[in-house]
């Protein structure tokens, strides 16, 4: 029931009139911080999943098991709805169906399935797409794979920057007809492209990055964009902070002299220390401090 409530919250965002910016999350601590700060939605990107779990670039090395387990950890830690980048579904349409089952069980509020050819084909550089017909099969398999009808399935295409705007629209309309709940576009370069896509389709739109002149939430909302990603700066900032801290310690700085460390109050809130103490008192008979 708790997972369904998260999925219904995501659906209310997609069915609403506003465009929201999700918080990029990748582990139990980051999702709790995003929740505490009031984000309506978390975004678990494929690139940060690969970095957080493997320390590898976004080249389809992470497995479904690893992705789902990380999502499961976040679902346990916080009630914030999370949209998961499920890449190509880790294989063909039958693998997509399994991907949906695993991420649904792990507590995802929604997931995206894309038509990128992954992993990269031998001897080929640059992004390539699978045939549209195969993409349609993947979308149908994704929908068939969910047991909770409130789980959000989003069809994603990067065709705009690979095969052109016209192909992106054809693919989007085909995925729409297949029954997905929303459409995710990457590679949109200008307002004209977004407006053409919005005019040709009917479903809510998720936008994966856009030029600065398209960043205004009111403008995006008017083109039916309900979720607009803004990259994964939190993980980048955390990487820089870890580097600077370890570098200072390696060079002889004392722990007490380090700058930029969280307060004990922030750390305690992130680890839900008050809840743990209350449970220790109730269940273990420990006295509250």
Tab-separated table of C-alpha atoms in Angstrom:
chain	number	residue	atom	x	y	z
A	1	UNK	CA	0.000	0.000	0.000
A	2	UNK	CA	2.825	2.402	0.817
A	3	UNK	CA	4.375	1.893	-2.604
A	4	UNK	CA	1.038	2.514	-4.289
A	5	UNK	CA	0.732	5.852	-2.511
A	6	UNK	CA	4.119	6.870	-3.895
A	7	UNK	CA	3.042	5.878	-7.394
A	8	UNK	CA	-0.194	7.798	-7.081
A	9	UNK	CA	1.816	10.881	-6.095
A	10	UNK	CA	3.858	10.565	-9.279
A	11	UNK	CA	0.677	10.156	-11.283
A	12	UNK	CA	-0.751	13.290	-9.707
A	13	UNK	CA	2.359	15.187	-10.840
A	14	UNK	CA	1.997	13.882	-14.389
A	15	UNK	CA	-1.725	14.667	-14.419
A	16	UNK	CA	-1.287	18.111	-12.878
A	17	UNK	CA	-0.714	21.500	-14.477
A	18	UNK	CA	2.758	22.359	-13.156
A	19	UNK	CA	6.300	21.416	-14.181
A	20	UNK	CA	8.445	20.180	-11.312
A	21	UNK	CA	12.194	19.654	-10.961
A	22	UNK	CA	13.023	16.320	-9.295
A	23	UNK	CA	15.854	15.846	-6.837
A	24	UNK	CA	18.643	13.586	-8.069
A	25	UNK	CA	19.002	10.723	-5.581
A	26	UNK	CA	21.264	7.695	-5.517
A	27	UNK	CA	21.368	6.197	-2.004
A	28	UNK	CA	19.590	6.093	1.350
A	29	UNK	CA	21.106	9.346	2.612
A	30	UNK	CA	20.507	11.395	-0.527
A	31	UNK	CA	16.856	10.368	-0.766
A	32	UNK	CA	16.257	11.324	2.861
A	33	UNK	CA	17.824	14.722	2.328
A	34	UNK	CA	15.719	15.287	-0.800
A	35	UNK	CA	12.595	14.290	1.120
A	36	UNK	CA	13.441	16.588	4.040
A	37	UNK	CA	13.994	19.506	1.662
A	38	UNK	CA	10.530	19.093	0.198
A	39	UNK	CA	11.195	17.649	-3.249
A	40	UNK	CA	8.042	16.147	-4.719
A	41	UNK	CA	9.943	13.501	-6.681
A	42	UNK	CA	13.313	11.795	-6.747
A	43	UNK	CA	15.136	10.866	-9.961
A	44	UNK	CA	17.443	7.849	-9.893
A	45	UNK	CA	19.474	8.241	-13.064
A	46	UNK	CA	21.356	5.479	-14.821
A	47	UNK	CA	24.595	7.442	-14.769
A	48	UNK	CA	24.542	8.058	-11.003
A	49	UNK	CA	23.449	4.475	-10.402
A	50	UNK	CA	26.539	3.272	-12.244
A	51	UNK	CA	28.756	5.717	-10.380
A	52	UNK	CA	27.279	5.025	-6.935
A	53	UNK	CA	27.239	1.237	-7.250
A	54	UNK	CA	30.213	0.514	-9.510
A	55	UNK	CA	32.242	3.689	-9.835
A	56	UNK	CA	31.966	3.198	-13.607
A	57	UNK	CA	30.740	5.510	-16.393
A	58	UNK	CA	27.275	5.259	-17.904
A	59	UNK	CA	28.035	2.552	-20.489
A	60	UNK	CA	25.485	-0.114	-19.491
A	61	UNK	CA	27.737	-2.057	-17.125
A	62	UNK	CA	25.398	-2.024	-14.134
A	63	UNK	CA	23.041	-4.997	-13.902
A	64	UNK	CA	19.326	-5.089	-13.178
A	65	UNK	CA	20.003	-6.814	-9.851
A	66	UNK	CA	22.343	-4.037	-8.740
A	67	UNK	CA	19.958	-1.285	-9.857
A	68	UNK	CA	16.946	-2.875	-8.168
A	69	UNK	CA	18.825	-3.492	-4.927
A	70	UNK	CA	19.904	0.151	-4.746
A	71	UNK	CA	16.303	1.203	-5.369
A	72	UNK	CA	15.195	-1.156	-2.608
A	73	UNK	CA	17.590	0.524	-0.169
A	74	UNK	CA	16.189	3.929	-1.029
A	75	UNK	CA	12.583	2.724	-0.740
A	76	UNK	CA	13.291	1.512	2.768
A	77	UNK	CA	14.959	4.771	3.778
A	78	UNK	CA	12.308	7.271	2.662
A	79	UNK	CA	8.787	7.595	1.268
A	80	UNK	CA	9.730	10.012	-1.517
A	81	UNK	CA	8.418	8.783	-4.895
A	82	UNK	CA	11.302	7.864	-7.199
A	83	UNK	CA	11.402	7.718	-10.986
A	84	UNK	CA	14.040	5.193	-12.108
A	85	UNK	CA	16.032	5.353	-15.318
A	86	UNK	CA	15.807	1.705	-16.375
A	87	UNK	CA	17.865	2.293	-19.532
A	88	UNK	CA	16.944	-0.192	-22.276
A	89	UNK	CA	15.361	-2.632	-19.836
A	90	UNK	CA	18.531	-4.757	-19.723
A	91	UNK	CA	17.868	-6.703	-22.874
A	92	UNK	CA	15.011	-7.455	-25.236
A	93	UNK	CA	11.280	-7.082	-24.565
A	94	UNK	CA	11.180	-10.129	-22.285
A	95	UNK	CA	14.036	-8.678	-20.239
A	96	UNK	CA	12.098	-5.403	-20.060
A	97	UNK	CA	9.166	-7.264	-18.543
A	98	UNK	CA	11.464	-8.731	-15.878
A	99	UNK	CA	12.972	-5.289	-15.257
A	100	UNK	CA	9.548	-3.847	-14.533
A	101	UNK	CA	8.747	-6.675	-12.120
A	102	UNK	CA	11.982	-6.186	-10.190
A	103	UNK	CA	11.757	-2.393	-9.950
A	104	UNK	CA	8.099	-2.569	-8.970
A	105	UNK	CA	8.992	-4.957	-6.140
A	106	UNK	CA	11.841	-2.631	-5.129
A	107	UNK	CA	9.421	0.258	-4.621
A	108	UNK	CA	9.951	2.455	-7.667
A	109	UNK	CA	7.116	4.904	-8.310
A	110	UNK	CA	7.841	4.842	-12.022
A	111	UNK	CA	10.463	3.886	-14.563
A	112	UNK	CA	11.608	4.842	-18.028
A	113	UNK	CA	12.358	2.450	-20.867
A	114	UNK	CA	14.340	3.860	-23.786
A	115	UNK	CA	14.877	2.889	-27.407
A	116	UNK	CA	18.651	3.309	-27.352
A	117	UNK	CA	20.701	0.388	-28.618
A	118	UNK	CA	22.559	-0.812	-25.533
A	119	UNK	CA	25.209	-1.945	-24.888
A	120	UNK	CA	27.108	-0.140	-27.618
A	121	UNK	CA	27.457	-2.211	-30.774
A	122	UNK	CA	30.874	-3.432	-31.875
A	123	UNK	CA	32.643	-1.013	-34.193
A	124	UNK	CA	29.984	1.683	-33.865
A	125	UNK	CA	30.468	5.081	-32.245
A	126	UNK	CA	27.770	7.429	-31.063
A	127	UNK	CA	24.231	6.718	-29.957
A	128	UNK	CA	22.199	4.266	-31.989
A	129	UNK	CA	18.522	3.400	-31.763
A	130	UNK	CA	16.691	0.120	-31.986
A	131	UNK	CA	13.977	-0.155	-34.676
A	132	UNK	CA	10.738	1.534	-33.693
A	133	UNK	CA	8.887	-1.778	-33.904
A	134	UNK	CA	11.224	-3.263	-31.325
A	135	UNK	CA	10.710	-0.205	-29.145
A	136	UNK	CA	6.952	-0.691	-29.309
A	137	UNK	CA	7.410	-4.305	-28.235
A	138	UNK	CA	9.444	-3.165	-25.247
A	139	UNK	CA	6.764	-0.675	-24.194
A	140	UNK	CA	4.046	-3.320	-24.436
A	141	UNK	CA	6.167	-5.771	-22.441
A	142	UNK	CA	6.787	-3.139	-19.763
A	143	UNK	CA	3.074	-2.529	-19.345
A	144	UNK	CA	2.378	-6.254	-19.275
A	145	UNK	CA	5.046	-6.755	-16.620
A	146	UNK	CA	3.546	-4.553	-13.940
A	147	UNK	CA	1.224	-6.103	-11.374
A	148	UNK	CA	0.390	-2.774	-9.717
A	149	UNK	CA	-1.491	-0.673	-12.285
A	150	UNK	CA	-0.437	2.501	-10.468
A	151	UNK	CA	3.229	1.921	-11.380
A	152	UNK	CA	4.154	4.556	-13.966
A	153	UNK	CA	5.733	3.345	-17.215
A	154	UNK	CA	7.336	6.056	-19.339
A	155	UNK	CA	8.514	5.570	-22.913
A	156	UNK	CA	11.773	7.353	-23.653
A	157	UNK	CA	13.419	8.256	-26.937
A	158	UNK	CA	16.577	10.126	-27.865
A	159	UNK	CA	15.668	10.161	-31.544
A	160	UNK	CA	15.544	13.964	-31.775
A	161	UNK	CA	19.347	14.167	-31.626
A	162	UNK	CA	20.025	10.926	-33.539
A	163	UNK	CA	17.569	10.472	-36.400
A	164	UNK	CA	15.762	13.795	-36.226
A	165	UNK	CA	12.629	15.429	-34.882
A	166	UNK	CA	10.253	13.729	-37.305
A	167	UNK	CA	11.412	10.280	-36.209
A	168	UNK	CA	11.166	11.309	-32.544
A	169	UNK	CA	7.524	12.251	-33.090
A	170	UNK	CA	6.734	9.036	-34.985
A	171	UNK	CA	8.297	6.963	-32.210
A	172	UNK	CA	6.566	8.950	-29.473
A	173	UNK	CA	3.160	8.492	-31.082
A	174	UNK	CA	3.810	4.756	-31.451
A	175	UNK	CA	4.802	4.435	-27.793
A	176	UNK	CA	1.773	6.481	-26.830
A	177	UNK	CA	-0.446	4.092	-28.791
A	178	UNK	CA	1.254	1.151	-27.054
A	179	UNK	CA	-0.130	2.398	-23.732
A	180	UNK	CA	2.707	4.098	-21.830
A	181	UNK	CA	1.749	6.677	-19.190
A	182	UNK	CA	4.081	9.470	-20.296
A	183	UNK	CA	6.787	10.303	-22.847
A	184	UNK	CA	10.422	11.119	-22.047
A	185	UNK	CA	12.522	13.060	-24.551
A	186	UNK	CA	16.246	13.753	-24.618
A	187	UNK	CA	18.172	15.809	-27.149
A	188	UNK	CA	15.562	18.556	-27.609
A	189	UNK	CA	17.471	21.589	-28.882
A	190	UNK	CA	14.988	24.463	-29.049
A	191	UNK	CA	11.464	25.648	-28.370
A	192	UNK	CA	10.315	24.818	-31.873
A	193	UNK	CA	11.146	21.145	-31.389
A	194	UNK	CA	9.399	20.973	-28.032
A	195	UNK	CA	6.335	22.731	-29.371
A	196	UNK	CA	6.156	20.352	-32.337
A	197	UNK	CA	6.362	17.356	-30.005
A	198	UNK	CA	3.743	18.787	-27.676
A	199	UNK	CA	1.369	19.468	-30.581
A	200	UNK	CA	1.776	15.969	-32.024
A	201	UNK	CA	1.289	13.997	-28.795
A	202	UNK	CA	-1.174	13.916	-25.929
A	203	UNK	CA	0.605	12.357	-22.947
A	204	UNK	CA	2.492	14.158	-20.152
A	205	UNK	CA	6.101	14.920	-21.103
A	206	UNK	CA	9.309	14.361	-19.150
A	207	UNK	CA	12.248	16.363	-20.429
A	208	UNK	CA	15.826	15.216	-19.971
A	209	UNK	CA	17.729	18.460	-20.198
A	210	UNK	CA	17.102	21.520	-22.357
A	211	UNK	CA	18.758	24.795	-23.400
A	212	UNK	CA	18.628	27.735	-20.983
A	213	UNK	CA	15.946	29.556	-22.958
A	214	UNK	CA	13.607	26.647	-22.253
A	215	UNK	CA	14.243	26.459	-18.517
A	216	UNK	CA	11.290	28.540	-17.301
A	217	UNK	CA	8.848	26.208	-15.479
A	218	UNK	CA	5.791	28.150	-16.693
A	219	UNK	CA	6.886	27.825	-20.317
A	220	UNK	CA	7.523	24.104	-19.934
A	221	UNK	CA	4.234	23.552	-18.124
A	222	UNK	CA	2.409	25.231	-20.988
A	223	UNK	CA	3.904	22.641	-23.364
A	224	UNK	CA	2.720	19.769	-21.144
A	225	UNK	CA	6.128	19.136	-19.594
A	226	UNK	CA	5.407	17.855	-16.093
A	227	UNK	CA	8.917	16.779	-15.046
A	228	UNK	CA	12.103	18.527	-16.183
A	229	UNK	CA	15.401	17.005	-15.123
A	230	UNK	CA	18.281	19.226	-14.062
A	231	UNK	CA	21.210	16.844	-14.074
A	232	UNK	CA	22.889	15.080	-11.192
A	233	UNK	CA	24.770	17.833	-9.384
A	234	UNK	CA	24.335	16.289	-5.888
A	235	UNK	CA	26.497	13.277	-6.752
A	236	UNK	CA	29.066	15.519	-8.435
A	237	UNK	CA	29.189	17.760	-5.361
A	238	UNK	CA	29.543	14.748	-3.067
A	239	UNK	CA	32.451	13.444	-5.157
A	240	UNK	CA	34.227	16.789	-4.894
A	241	UNK	CA	33.614	16.956	-1.139
A	242	UNK	CA	35.027	13.461	-0.572
A	243	UNK	CA	38.075	14.310	-2.686
A	244	UNK	CA	38.787	17.555	-0.837
A	245	UNK	CA	38.313	15.952	2.571
A	246	UNK	CA	40.546	12.967	1.865
A	247	UNK	CA	43.143	15.197	0.235
A	248	UNK	CA	43.273	17.462	3.291
A	249	UNK	CA	43.613	14.498	5.632
A	250	UNK	CA	46.295	12.927	3.462
A	251	UNK	CA	48.216	16.192	3.558
A	252	UNK	CA	48.167	16.267	7.346
A	253	UNK	CA	45.092	18.293	8.271
A	254	UNK	CA	43.456	17.341	11.552
A	255	UNK	CA	39.822	16.212	11.436
A	256	UNK	CA	38.789	19.155	13.605
A	257	UNK	CA	40.229	21.641	11.112
A	258	UNK	CA	38.226	20.385	8.132
A	259	UNK	CA	35.743	22.719	6.498
A	260	UNK	CA	32.349	21.943	5.008
A	261	UNK	CA	31.422	19.057	7.302
A	262	UNK	CA	27.752	18.591	8.206
A	263	UNK	CA	26.506	19.591	11.630
A	264	UNK	CA	25.643	16.870	14.109
A	265	UNK	CA	22.020	17.982	13.768
A	266	UNK	CA	22.025	17.426	9.987
A	267	UNK	CA	23.775	14.062	10.346
A	268	UNK	CA	21.329	12.988	13.020
A	269	UNK	CA	18.364	14.004	10.882
A	270	UNK	CA	19.717	12.144	7.836
A	271	UNK	CA	20.160	8.943	9.831
A	272	UNK	CA	16.775	9.409	11.562
A	273	UNK	CA	18.550	9.249	14.902
A	274	UNK	CA	15.544	10.430	16.921
A	275	UNK	CA	13.413	7.610	15.532
A	276	UNK	CA	16.090	5.048	16.337
A	277	UNK	CA	16.362	6.316	19.920
A	278	UNK	CA	12.595	6.220	20.366
A	279	UNK	CA	12.479	2.622	19.168
A	280	UNK	CA	15.388	1.686	21.418
A	281	UNK	CA	13.473	3.094	24.369
A	282	UNK	CA	10.233	1.336	23.472
A	283	UNK	CA	11.550	-2.042	22.352
A	284	UNK	CA	14.839	-2.412	24.233
A	285	UNK	CA	13.901	-0.634	27.466
A	286	UNK	CA	16.713	1.895	27.031
A	287	UNK	CA	16.291	5.241	28.719
A	288	UNK	CA	15.951	8.307	26.539
A	289	UNK	CA	18.904	10.697	26.970
